[in-house]
PDB file of C-alpha atoms in Angstrom:
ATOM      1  CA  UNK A   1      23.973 -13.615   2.875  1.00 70.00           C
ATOM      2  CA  UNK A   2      22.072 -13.901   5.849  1.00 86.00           C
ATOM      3  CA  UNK A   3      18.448 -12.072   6.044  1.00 95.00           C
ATOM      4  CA  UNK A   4      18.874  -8.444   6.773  1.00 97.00           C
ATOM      5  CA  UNK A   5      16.581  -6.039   7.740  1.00 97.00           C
ATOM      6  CA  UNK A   6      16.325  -2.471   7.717  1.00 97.00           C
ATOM      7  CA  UNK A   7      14.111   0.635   8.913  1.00 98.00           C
ATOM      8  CA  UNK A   8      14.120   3.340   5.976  1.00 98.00           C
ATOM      9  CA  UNK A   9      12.323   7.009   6.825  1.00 97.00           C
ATOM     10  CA  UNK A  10      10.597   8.432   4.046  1.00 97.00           C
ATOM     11  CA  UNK A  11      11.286  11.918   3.344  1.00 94.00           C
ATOM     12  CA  UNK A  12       7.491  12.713   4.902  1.00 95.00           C
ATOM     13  CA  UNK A  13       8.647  11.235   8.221  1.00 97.00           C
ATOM     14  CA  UNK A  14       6.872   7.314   7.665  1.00 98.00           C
ATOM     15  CA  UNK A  15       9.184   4.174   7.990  1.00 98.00           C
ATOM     16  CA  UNK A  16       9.336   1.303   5.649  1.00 98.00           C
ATOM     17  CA  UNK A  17      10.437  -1.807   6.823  1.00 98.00           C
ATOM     18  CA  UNK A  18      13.079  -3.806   4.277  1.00 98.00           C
ATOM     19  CA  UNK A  19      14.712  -7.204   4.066  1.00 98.00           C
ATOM     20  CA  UNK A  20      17.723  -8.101   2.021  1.00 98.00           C
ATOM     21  CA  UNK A  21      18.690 -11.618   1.054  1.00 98.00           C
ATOM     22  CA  UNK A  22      20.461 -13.409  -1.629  1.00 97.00           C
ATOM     23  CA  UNK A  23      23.926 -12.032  -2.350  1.00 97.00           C
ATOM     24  CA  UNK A  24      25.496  -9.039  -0.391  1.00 94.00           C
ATOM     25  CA  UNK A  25      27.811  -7.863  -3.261  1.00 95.00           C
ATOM     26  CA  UNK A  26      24.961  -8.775  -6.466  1.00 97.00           C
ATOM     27  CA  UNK A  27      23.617  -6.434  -8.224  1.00 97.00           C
ATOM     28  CA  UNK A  28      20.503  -5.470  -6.723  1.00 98.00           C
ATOM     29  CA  UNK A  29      16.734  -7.184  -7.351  1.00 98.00           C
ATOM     30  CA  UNK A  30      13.665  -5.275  -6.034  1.00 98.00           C
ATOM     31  CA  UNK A  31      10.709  -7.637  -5.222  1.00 98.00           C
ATOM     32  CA  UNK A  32       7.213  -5.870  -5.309  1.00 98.00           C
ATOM     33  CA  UNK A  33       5.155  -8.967  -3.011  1.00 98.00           C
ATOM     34  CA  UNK A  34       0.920  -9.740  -3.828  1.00 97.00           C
ATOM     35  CA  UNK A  35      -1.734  -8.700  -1.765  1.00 97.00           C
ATOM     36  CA  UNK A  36      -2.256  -9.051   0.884  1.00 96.00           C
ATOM     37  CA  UNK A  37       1.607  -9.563   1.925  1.00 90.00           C
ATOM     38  CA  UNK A  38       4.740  -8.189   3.631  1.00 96.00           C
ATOM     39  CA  UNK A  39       8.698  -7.879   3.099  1.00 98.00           C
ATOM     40  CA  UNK A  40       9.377 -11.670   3.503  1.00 98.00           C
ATOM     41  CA  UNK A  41      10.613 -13.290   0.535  1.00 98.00           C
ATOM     42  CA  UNK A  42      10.243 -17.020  -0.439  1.00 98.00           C
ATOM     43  CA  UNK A  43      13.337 -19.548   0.903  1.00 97.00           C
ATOM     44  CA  UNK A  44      13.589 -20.910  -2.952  1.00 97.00           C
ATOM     45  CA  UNK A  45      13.546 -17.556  -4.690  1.00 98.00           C
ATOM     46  CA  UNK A  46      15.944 -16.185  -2.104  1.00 98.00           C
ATOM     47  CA  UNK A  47      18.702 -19.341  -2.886  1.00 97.00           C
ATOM     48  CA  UNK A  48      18.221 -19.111  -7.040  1.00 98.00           C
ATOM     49  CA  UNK A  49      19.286 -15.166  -5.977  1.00 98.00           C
ATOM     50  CA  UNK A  50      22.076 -15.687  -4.137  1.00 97.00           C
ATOM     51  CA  UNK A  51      23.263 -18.768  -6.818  1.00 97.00           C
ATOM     52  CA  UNK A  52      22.862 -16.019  -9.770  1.00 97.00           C
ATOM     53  CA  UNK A  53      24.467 -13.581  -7.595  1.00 97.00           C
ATOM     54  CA  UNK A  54      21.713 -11.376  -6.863  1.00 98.00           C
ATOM     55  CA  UNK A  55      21.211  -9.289  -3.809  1.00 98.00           C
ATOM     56  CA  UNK A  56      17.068  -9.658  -3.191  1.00 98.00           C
ATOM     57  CA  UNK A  57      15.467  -6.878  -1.614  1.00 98.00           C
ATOM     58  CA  UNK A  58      12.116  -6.426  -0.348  1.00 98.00           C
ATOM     59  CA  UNK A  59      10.001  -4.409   1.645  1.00 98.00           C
ATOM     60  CA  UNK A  60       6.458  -3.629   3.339  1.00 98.00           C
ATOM     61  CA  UNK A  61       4.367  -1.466   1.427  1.00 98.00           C
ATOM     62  CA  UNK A  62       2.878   1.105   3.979  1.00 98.00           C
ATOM     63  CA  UNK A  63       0.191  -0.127   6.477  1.00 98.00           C
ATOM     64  CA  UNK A  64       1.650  -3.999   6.000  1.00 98.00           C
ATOM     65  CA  UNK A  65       4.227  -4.922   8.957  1.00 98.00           C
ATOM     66  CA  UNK A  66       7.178  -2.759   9.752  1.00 98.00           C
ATOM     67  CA  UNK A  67       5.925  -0.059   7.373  1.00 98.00           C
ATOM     68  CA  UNK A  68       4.080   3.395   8.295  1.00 98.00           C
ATOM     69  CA  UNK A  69       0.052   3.039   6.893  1.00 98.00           C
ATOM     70  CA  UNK A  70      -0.126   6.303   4.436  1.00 98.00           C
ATOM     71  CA  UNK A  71      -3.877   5.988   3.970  1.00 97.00           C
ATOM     72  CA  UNK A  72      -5.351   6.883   0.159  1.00 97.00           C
ATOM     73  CA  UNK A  73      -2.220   5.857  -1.678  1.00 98.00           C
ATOM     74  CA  UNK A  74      -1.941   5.455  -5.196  1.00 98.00           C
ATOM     75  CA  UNK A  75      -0.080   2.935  -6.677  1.00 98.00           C
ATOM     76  CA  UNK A  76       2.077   5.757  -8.411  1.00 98.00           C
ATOM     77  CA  UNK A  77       3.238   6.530  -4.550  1.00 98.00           C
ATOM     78  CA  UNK A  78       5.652   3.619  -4.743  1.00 98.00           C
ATOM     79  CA  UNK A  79       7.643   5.429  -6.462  1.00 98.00           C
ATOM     80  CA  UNK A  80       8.998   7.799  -4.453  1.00 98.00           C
ATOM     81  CA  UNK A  81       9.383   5.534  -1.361  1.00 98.00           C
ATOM     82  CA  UNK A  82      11.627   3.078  -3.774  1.00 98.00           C
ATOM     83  CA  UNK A  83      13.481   6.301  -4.485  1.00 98.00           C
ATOM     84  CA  UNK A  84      13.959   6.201  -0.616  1.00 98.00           C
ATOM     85  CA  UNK A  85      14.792   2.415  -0.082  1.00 98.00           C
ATOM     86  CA  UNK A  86      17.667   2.828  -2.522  1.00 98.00           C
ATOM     87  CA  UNK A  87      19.544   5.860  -1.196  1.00 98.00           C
ATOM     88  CA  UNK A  88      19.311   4.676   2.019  1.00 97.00           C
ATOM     89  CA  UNK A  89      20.945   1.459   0.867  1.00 97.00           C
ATOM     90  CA  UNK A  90      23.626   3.450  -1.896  1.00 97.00           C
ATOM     91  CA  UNK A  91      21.306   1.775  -5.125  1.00 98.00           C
ATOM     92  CA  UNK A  92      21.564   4.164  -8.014  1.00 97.00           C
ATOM     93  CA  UNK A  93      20.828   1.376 -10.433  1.00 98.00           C
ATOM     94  CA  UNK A  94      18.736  -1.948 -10.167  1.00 98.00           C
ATOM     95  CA  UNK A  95      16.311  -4.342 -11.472  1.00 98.00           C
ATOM     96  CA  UNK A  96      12.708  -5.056 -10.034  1.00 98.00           C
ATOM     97  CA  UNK A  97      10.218  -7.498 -10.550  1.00 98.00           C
ATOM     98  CA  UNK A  98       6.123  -7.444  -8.827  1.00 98.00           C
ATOM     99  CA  UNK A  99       3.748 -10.231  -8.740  1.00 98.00           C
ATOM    100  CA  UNK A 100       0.187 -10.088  -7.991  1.00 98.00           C
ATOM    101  CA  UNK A 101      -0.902  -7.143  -5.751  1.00 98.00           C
ATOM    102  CA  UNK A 102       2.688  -5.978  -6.869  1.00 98.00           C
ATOM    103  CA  UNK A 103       2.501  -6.184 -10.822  1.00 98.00           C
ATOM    104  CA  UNK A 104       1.172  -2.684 -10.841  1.00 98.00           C
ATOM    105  CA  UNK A 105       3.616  -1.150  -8.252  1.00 98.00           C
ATOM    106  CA  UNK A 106       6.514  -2.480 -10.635  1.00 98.00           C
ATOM    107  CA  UNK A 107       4.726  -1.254 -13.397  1.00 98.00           C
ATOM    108  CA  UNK A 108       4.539   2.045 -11.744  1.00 98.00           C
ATOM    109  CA  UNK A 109       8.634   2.426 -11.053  1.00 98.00           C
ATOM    110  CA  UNK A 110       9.205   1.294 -14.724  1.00 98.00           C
ATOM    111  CA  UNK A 111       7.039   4.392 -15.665  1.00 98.00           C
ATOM    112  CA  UNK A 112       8.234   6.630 -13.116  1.00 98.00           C
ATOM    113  CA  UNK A 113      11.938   5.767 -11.906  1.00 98.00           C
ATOM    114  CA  UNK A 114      13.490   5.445 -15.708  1.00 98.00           C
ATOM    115  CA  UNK A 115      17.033   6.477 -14.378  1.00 97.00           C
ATOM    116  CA  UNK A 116      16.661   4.134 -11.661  1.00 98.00           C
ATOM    117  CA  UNK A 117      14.757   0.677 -13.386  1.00 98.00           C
ATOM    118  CA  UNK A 118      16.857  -0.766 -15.426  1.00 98.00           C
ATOM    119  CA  UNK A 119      14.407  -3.441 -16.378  1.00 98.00           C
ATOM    120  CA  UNK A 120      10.959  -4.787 -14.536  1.00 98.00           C
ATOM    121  CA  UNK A 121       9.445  -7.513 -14.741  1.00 98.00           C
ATOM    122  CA  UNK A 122       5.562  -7.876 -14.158  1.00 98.00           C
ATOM    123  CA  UNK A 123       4.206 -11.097 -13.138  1.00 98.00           C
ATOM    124  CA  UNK A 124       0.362 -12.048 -12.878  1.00 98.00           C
ATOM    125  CA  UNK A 125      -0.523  -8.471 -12.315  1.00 98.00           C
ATOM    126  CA  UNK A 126      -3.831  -7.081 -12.433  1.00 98.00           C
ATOM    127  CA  UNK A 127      -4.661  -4.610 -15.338  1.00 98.00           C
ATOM    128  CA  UNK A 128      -5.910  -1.219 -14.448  1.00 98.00           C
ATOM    129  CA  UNK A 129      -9.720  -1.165 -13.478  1.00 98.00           C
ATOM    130  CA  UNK A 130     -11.907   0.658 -16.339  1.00 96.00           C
ATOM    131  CA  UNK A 131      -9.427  -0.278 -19.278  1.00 96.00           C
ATOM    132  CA  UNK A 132     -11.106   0.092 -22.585  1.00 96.00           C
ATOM    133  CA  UNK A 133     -11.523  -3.549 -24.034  1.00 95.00           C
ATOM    134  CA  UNK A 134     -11.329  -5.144 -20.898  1.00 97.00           C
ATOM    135  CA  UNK A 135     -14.264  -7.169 -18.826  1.00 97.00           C
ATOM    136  CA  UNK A 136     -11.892  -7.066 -15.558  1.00 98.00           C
ATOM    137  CA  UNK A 137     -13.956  -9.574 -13.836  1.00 98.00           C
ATOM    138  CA  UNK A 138     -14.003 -12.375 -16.688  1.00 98.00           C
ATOM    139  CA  UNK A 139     -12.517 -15.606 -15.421  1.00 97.00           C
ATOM    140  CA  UNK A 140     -11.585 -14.039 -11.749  1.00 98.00           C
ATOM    141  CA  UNK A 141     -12.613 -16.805  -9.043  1.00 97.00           C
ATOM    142  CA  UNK A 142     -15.674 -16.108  -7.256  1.00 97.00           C
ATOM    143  CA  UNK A 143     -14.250 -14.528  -3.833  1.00 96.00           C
ATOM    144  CA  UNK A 144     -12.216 -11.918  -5.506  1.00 97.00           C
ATOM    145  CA  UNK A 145     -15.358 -11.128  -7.779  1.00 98.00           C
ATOM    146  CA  UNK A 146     -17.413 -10.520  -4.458  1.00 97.00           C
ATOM    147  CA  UNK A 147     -14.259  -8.836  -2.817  1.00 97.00           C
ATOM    148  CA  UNK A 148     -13.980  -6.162  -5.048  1.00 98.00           C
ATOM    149  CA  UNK A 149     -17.707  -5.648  -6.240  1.00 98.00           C
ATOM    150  CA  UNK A 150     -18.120  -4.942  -2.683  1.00 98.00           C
ATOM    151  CA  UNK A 151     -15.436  -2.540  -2.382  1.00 98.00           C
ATOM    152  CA  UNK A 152     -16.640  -0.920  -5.359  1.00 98.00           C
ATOM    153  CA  UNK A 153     -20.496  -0.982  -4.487  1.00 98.00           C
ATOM    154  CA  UNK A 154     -19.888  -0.006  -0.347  1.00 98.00           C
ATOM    155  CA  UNK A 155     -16.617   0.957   0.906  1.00 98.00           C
ATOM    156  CA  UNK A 156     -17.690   1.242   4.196  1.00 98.00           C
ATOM    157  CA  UNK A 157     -19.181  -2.674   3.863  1.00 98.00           C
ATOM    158  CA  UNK A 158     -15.831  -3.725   2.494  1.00 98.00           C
ATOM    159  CA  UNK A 159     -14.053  -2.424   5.493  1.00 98.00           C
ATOM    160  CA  UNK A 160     -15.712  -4.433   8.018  1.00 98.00           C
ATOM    161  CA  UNK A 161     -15.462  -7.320   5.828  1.00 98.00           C
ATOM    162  CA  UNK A 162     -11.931  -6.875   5.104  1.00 98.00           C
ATOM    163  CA  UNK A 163     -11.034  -6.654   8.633  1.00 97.00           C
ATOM    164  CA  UNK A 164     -13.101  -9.862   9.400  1.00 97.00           C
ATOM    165  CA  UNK A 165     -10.626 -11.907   6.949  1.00 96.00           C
ATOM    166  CA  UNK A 166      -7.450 -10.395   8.464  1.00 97.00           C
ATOM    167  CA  UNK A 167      -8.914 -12.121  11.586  1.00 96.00           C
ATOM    168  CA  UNK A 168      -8.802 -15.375  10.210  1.00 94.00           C
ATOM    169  CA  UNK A 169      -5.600 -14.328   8.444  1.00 94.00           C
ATOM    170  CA  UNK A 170      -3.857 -14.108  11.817  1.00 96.00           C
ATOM    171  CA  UNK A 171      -5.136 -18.075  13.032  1.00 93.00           C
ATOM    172  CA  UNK A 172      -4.977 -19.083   9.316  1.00 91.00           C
ATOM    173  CA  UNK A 173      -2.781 -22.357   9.002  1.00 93.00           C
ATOM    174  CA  UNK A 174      -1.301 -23.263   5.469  1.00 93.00           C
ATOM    175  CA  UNK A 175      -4.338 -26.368   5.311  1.00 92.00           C
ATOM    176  CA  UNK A 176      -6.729 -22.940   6.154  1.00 93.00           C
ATOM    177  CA  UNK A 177      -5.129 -20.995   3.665  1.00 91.00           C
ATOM    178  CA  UNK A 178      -5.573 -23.428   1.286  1.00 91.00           C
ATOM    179  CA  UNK A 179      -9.218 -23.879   1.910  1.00 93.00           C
ATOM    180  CA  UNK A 180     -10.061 -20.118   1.832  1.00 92.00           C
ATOM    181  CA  UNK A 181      -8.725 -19.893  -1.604  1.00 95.00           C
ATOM    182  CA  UNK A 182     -10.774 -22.578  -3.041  1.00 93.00           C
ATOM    183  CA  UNK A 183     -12.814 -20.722  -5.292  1.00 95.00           C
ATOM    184  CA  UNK A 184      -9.496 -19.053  -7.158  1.00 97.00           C
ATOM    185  CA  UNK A 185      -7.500 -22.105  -7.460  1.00 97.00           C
ATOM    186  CA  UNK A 186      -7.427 -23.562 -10.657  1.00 97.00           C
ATOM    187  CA  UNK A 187      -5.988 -27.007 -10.499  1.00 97.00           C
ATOM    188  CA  UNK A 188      -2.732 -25.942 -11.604  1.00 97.00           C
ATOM    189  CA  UNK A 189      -2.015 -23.965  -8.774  1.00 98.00           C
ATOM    190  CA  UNK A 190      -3.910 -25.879  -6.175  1.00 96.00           C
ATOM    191  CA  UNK A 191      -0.861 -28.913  -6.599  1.00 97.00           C
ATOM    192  CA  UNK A 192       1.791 -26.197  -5.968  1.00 97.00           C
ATOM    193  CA  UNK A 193       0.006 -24.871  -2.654  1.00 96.00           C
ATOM    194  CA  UNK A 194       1.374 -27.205  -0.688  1.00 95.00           C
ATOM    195  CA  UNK A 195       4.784 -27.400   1.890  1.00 95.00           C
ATOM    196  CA  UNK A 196       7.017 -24.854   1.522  1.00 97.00           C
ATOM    197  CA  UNK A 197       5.013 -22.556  -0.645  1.00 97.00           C
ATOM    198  CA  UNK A 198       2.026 -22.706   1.888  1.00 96.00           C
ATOM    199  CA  UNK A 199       3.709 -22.223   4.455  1.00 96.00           C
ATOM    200  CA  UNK A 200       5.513 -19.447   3.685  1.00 97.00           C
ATOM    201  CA  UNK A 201       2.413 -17.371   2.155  1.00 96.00           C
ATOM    202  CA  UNK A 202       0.421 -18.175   5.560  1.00 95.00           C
ATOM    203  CA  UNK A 203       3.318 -16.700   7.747  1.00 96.00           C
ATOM    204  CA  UNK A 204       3.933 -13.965   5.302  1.00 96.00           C
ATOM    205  CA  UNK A 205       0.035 -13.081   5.488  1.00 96.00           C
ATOM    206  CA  UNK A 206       0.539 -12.999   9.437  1.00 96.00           C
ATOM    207  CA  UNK A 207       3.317 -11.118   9.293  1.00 97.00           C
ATOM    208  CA  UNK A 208       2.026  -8.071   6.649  1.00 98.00           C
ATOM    209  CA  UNK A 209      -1.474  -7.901   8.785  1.00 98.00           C
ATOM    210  CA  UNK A 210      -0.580  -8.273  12.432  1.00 98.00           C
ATOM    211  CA  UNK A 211      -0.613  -4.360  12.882  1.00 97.00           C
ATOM    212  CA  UNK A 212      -3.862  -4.042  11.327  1.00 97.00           C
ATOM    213  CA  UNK A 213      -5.713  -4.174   7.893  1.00 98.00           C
ATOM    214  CA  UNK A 214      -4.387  -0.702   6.611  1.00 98.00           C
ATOM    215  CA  UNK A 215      -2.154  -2.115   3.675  1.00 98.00           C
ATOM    216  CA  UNK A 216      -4.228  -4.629   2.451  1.00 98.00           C
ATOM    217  CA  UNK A 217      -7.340  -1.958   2.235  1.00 98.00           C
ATOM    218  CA  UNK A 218      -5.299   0.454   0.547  1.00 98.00           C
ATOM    219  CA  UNK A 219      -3.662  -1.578  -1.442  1.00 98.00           C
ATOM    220  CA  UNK A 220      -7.162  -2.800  -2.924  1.00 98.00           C
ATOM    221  CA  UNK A 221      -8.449   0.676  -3.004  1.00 98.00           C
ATOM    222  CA  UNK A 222      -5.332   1.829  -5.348  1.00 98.00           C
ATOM    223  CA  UNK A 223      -6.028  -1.483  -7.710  1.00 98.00           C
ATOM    224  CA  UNK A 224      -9.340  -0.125  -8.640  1.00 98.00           C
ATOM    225  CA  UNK A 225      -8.322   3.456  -8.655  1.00 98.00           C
ATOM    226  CA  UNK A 226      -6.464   6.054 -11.199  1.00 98.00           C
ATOM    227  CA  UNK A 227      -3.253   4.468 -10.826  1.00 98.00           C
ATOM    228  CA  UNK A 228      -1.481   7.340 -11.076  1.00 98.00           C
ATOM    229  CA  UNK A 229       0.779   7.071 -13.995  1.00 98.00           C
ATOM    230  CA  UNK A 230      -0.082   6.245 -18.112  1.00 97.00           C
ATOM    231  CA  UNK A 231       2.132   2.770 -19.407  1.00 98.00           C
ATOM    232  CA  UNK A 232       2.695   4.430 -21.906  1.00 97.00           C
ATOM    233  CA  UNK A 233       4.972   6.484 -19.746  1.00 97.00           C
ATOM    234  CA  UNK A 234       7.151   3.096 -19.905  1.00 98.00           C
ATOM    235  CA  UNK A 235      10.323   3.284 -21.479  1.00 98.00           C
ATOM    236  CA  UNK A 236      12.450   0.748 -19.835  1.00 98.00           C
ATOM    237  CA  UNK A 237      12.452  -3.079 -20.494  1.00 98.00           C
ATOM    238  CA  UNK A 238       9.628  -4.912 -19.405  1.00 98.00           C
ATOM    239  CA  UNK A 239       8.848  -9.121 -19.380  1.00 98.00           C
ATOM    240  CA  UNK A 240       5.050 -10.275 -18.697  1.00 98.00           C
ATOM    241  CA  UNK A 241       4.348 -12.988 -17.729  1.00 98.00           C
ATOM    242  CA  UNK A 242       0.638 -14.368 -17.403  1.00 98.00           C
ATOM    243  CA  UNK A 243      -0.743 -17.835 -16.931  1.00 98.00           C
ATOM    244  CA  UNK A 244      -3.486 -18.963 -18.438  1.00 98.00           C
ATOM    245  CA  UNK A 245      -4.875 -20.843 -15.863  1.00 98.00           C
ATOM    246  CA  UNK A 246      -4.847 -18.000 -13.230  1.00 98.00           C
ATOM    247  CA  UNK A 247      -8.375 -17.072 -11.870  1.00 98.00           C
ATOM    248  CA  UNK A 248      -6.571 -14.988  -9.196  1.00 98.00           C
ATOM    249  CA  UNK A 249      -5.887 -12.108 -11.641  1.00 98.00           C
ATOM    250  CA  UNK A 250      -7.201 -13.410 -15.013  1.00 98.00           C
ATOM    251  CA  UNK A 251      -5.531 -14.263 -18.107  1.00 98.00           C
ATOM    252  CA  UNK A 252      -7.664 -11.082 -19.566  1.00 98.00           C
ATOM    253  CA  UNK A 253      -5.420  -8.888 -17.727  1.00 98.00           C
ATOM    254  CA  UNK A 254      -2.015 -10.279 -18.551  1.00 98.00           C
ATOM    255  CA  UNK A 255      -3.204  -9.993 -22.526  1.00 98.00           C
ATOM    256  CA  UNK A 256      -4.020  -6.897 -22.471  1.00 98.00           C
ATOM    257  CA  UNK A 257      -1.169  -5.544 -20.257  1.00 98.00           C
ATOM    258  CA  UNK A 258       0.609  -6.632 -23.098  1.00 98.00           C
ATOM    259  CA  UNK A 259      -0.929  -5.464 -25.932  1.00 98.00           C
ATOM    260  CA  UNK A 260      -0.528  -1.877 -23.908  1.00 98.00           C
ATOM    261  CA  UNK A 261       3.506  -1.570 -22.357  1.00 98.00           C
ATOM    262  CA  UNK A 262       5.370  -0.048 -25.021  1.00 97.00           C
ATOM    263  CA  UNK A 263       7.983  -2.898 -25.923  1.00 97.00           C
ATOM    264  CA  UNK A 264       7.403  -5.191 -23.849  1.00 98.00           C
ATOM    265  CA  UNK A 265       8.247  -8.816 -24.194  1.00 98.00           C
ATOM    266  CA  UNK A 266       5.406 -10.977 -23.026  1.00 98.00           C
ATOM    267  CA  UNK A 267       5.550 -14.785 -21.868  1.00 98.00           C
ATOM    268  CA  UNK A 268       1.476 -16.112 -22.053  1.00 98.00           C
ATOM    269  CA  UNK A 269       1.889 -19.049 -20.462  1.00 98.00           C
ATOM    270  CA  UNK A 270      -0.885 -21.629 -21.418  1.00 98.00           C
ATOM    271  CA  UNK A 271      -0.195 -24.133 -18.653  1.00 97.00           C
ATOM    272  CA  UNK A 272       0.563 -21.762 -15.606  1.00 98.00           C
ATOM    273  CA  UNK A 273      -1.996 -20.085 -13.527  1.00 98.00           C
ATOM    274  CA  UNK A 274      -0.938 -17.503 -10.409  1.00 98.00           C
ATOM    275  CA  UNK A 275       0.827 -19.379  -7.853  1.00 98.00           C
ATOM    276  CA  UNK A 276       2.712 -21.665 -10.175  1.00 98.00           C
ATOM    277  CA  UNK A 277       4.523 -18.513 -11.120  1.00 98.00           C
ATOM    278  CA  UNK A 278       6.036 -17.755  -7.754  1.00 98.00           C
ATOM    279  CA  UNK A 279       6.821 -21.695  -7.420  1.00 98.00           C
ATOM    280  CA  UNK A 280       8.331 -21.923 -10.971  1.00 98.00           C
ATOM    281  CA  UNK A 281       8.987 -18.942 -12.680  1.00 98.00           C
ATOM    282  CA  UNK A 282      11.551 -16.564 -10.777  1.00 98.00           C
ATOM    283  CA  UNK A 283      14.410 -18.333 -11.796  1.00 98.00           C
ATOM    284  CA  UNK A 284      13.462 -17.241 -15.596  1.00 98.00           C
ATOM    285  CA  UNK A 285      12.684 -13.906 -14.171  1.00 98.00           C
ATOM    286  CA  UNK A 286      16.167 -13.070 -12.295  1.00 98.00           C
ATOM    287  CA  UNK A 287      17.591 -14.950 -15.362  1.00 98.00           C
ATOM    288  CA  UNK A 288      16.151 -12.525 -18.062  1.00 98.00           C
ATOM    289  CA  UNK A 289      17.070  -9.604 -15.279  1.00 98.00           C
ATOM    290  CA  UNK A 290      20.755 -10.238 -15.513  1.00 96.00           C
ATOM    291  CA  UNK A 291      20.723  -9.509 -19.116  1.00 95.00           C
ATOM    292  CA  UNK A 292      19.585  -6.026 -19.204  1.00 93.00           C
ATOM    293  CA  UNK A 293      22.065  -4.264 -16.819  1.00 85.00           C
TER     294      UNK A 293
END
């Protein structure tokens, strides 16, 4: 199946850009990307869908790309415009899976969309800010620690700043991306951001921000916010998976997301770190998937 893409309207009159790879006639994966990101899914994880006959869908989460900005969103919010992606596409039933930025925006449509979620699965996300028994910035690398202290000290601060990185975002090549993440790479992930994987994250970056920095800031403004919905709400099956070598979103967060979604089965990995899971680990993912139809 070649790359398709889409324009779905919301029921409140925004658009959401979508693409759709992998196989036409599979049952249907939903891919929740990081942060900052858009729509466009990774080459290698769009051939192991098509071999395990999945049809790979992805789309822009508002302000990123194609997509509408709906300023002051809550994570919860994805709900309702997955709701929209799949009857505009004739989905009634389908899998899902969120890394990063988009571990809590699965999370979300596990709690929220039981009749729709079969099964999620929640990859090197975040756990909410505030949670009891957490130190949420133990182990992060030092330029998320500044990111989000900022946003949390000075919003208005974090704005400007944000907005200066997009800039460099949009010139970034894959040897600048690489040396703008320096303090969060943990050696682990720093030998798998390289070729293909680099490459595609740079252009994906460009792509997500060239309208403007709306997704990315309210995207980070919903991470540290009331997310909008209680795991426990959770009902459907969930896999985690967590690296321990991940100072992107640290291994912190991945233990206690699992000490917290009812049921789920968690994979703490000890030689993985945040990258390493998009690289390595989808393959397991759609694998585990296509057992729980």
């Amino acid at each position: 199946m070649e790359r398709v893409q889409r324009v779905v309207r919301t029921a409140d009159g925004r658009t959401l850009a979508v693409e759709e790879a992998g196989d036409r006639d599979g049952r249907p994966v939903l891919a929740h990307l990081g942060t900052p990101n858009s729509r466009l899914l990774y080459g290698p994880n769009v051939a192991d869908a098509a071999a395990r006959g999945i049809r790979l869908i992805s789309y822009d989460r508002p302000g990123y790309g194609g997509s509408t900005p709906q300023p002051g969103r809550t994570v919860a919010d994805c709900a309702d415009d997955v709701r929209a992606i799949c009857a505009e596409l004739g989905i009634d039933r389908l899998a899902m899976w969120g890394v990063s930025g988009g571990g809590p925006h699965v999370l979300a449509c596990a709690a929220l969309l039981p009749d729709l979620v079969a099964a999620a699965a929640s990859l090197a996300s975040p756990a909410p800010y505030g949670a009891d028994g957490l130190d949420w910035f133990v182990g992060m690398g030092q330029d998320n620690v500044d990111d989000f202290s900022l946003l949390l000290a000075d919003e208005a601060a974090a704005r400007v700043k944000l907005e200066k990185d997009r800039e460099e975002m949009l010139t970034a090549s894959p040897d600048d991306l690489v040396d703008g993440l320096k303090t969060l790479l943990s050696p682990t992930d720093a030998a798998v951001l390289t070729g293909e994987l680099a490459t595609y994250l740079a252009s994906s970056m460009r792509d997500g921000l060239a309208p403007g920095g709306q997704g990315w800031w309210d995207d980070s403004r919903a991470e540290v916010s009331p997310w909008g919905f209680d795991l426990a709400q959770i009902s459907v099956p969930v896999l985690l998976l967590h690296g321990r070598q991940d100072m992107f979103v640290p291994f912190g967060h991945g233990l206690w997301l699992a000490a917290h979604i009812p049921g789920v089965e968690a994979r703490l990995l000890d030689h993985d770190g945040h990258l390493t899971l998009i690289e390595h680990r989808i393959g397991e993912v759609h694998a585990w998937l296509s057992t729980h139809p």
